[in-house]
Amino acid sequence: MIKIDFDNINDDLVYDAFGVEGNESDALNDSYLELFELIGKDAMLKLFKHFRGDKIDCPMRLYSPEFIADLAKHVADRRERAKIARAGGYSAKVIEGILNKRRKENEAE
């Protein structure tokens, strides 16, 4: 018999009441099972609580090009700026383009 206190319900309590612990591969939907395996129960339940029903789009790049350009602008050597760009997942051309656009905007002011 499953006992759930509906006055104090939360995802952790339901997880325990349903006996999911150790049976995740049978109990969880495929997407949540993959998250469980990657990041663990607590983080998976947190994502479920905050984003359920939403589609989460994870961009190919972790950092914004503007952030990478801010890092690269302090480096004079173009080859070193290119290394920073590549480390951030961008081409040197993209980062140089942002820096050039900023320079032109500053000159116009």
PDB file of N, CA and C in Angstrom, residues 23-28 33:
ATOM      1  N   ASN A  23      15.047   1.231  -8.786  1.00  0.00           N
ATOM      2  CA  ASN A  23      14.221   0.770  -9.913  1.00  0.00           C
ATOM      3  C   ASN A  23      14.055   1.855 -10.970  1.00  0.00           C
ATOM      4  N   GLU A  24      14.999   2.772 -11.027  1.00  0.00           N
ATOM      5  CA  GLU A  24      14.887   3.926 -11.919  1.00  0.00           C
ATOM      6  C   GLU A  24      14.711   3.520 -13.383  1.00  0.00           C
ATOM      7  N   SER A  25      15.411   2.479 -13.814  1.00  0.00           N
ATOM      8  CA  SER A  25      15.324   2.091 -15.230  1.00  0.00           C
ATOM      9  C   SER A  25      13.920   1.621 -15.599  1.00  0.00           C
ATOM     10  N   ASP A  26      13.174   1.106 -14.657  1.00  0.00           N
ATOM     11  CA  ASP A  26      11.791   0.693 -14.916  1.00  0.00           C
ATOM     12  C   ASP A  26      10.798   1.827 -14.683  1.00  0.00           C
ATOM     13  N   ALA A  27      11.110   2.718 -13.744  1.00  0.00           N
ATOM     14  CA  ALA A  27      10.138   3.708 -13.307  1.00  0.00           C
ATOM     15  C   ALA A  27      10.180   5.019 -14.085  1.00  0.00           C
ATOM     16  N   LEU A  28      11.359   5.468 -14.460  1.00  0.00           N
ATOM     17  CA  LEU A  28      11.499   6.804 -15.034  1.00  0.00           C
ATOM     18  C   LEU A  28      11.346   6.803 -16.555  1.00  0.00           C
ATOM     19  N   LEU A  33      15.498   9.308 -16.985  1.00  0.00           N
ATOM     20  CA  LEU A  33      16.466   8.263 -16.644  1.00  0.00           C
ATOM     21  C   LEU A  33      17.864   8.696 -17.074  1.00  0.00           C
TER      22      LEU A  33
END
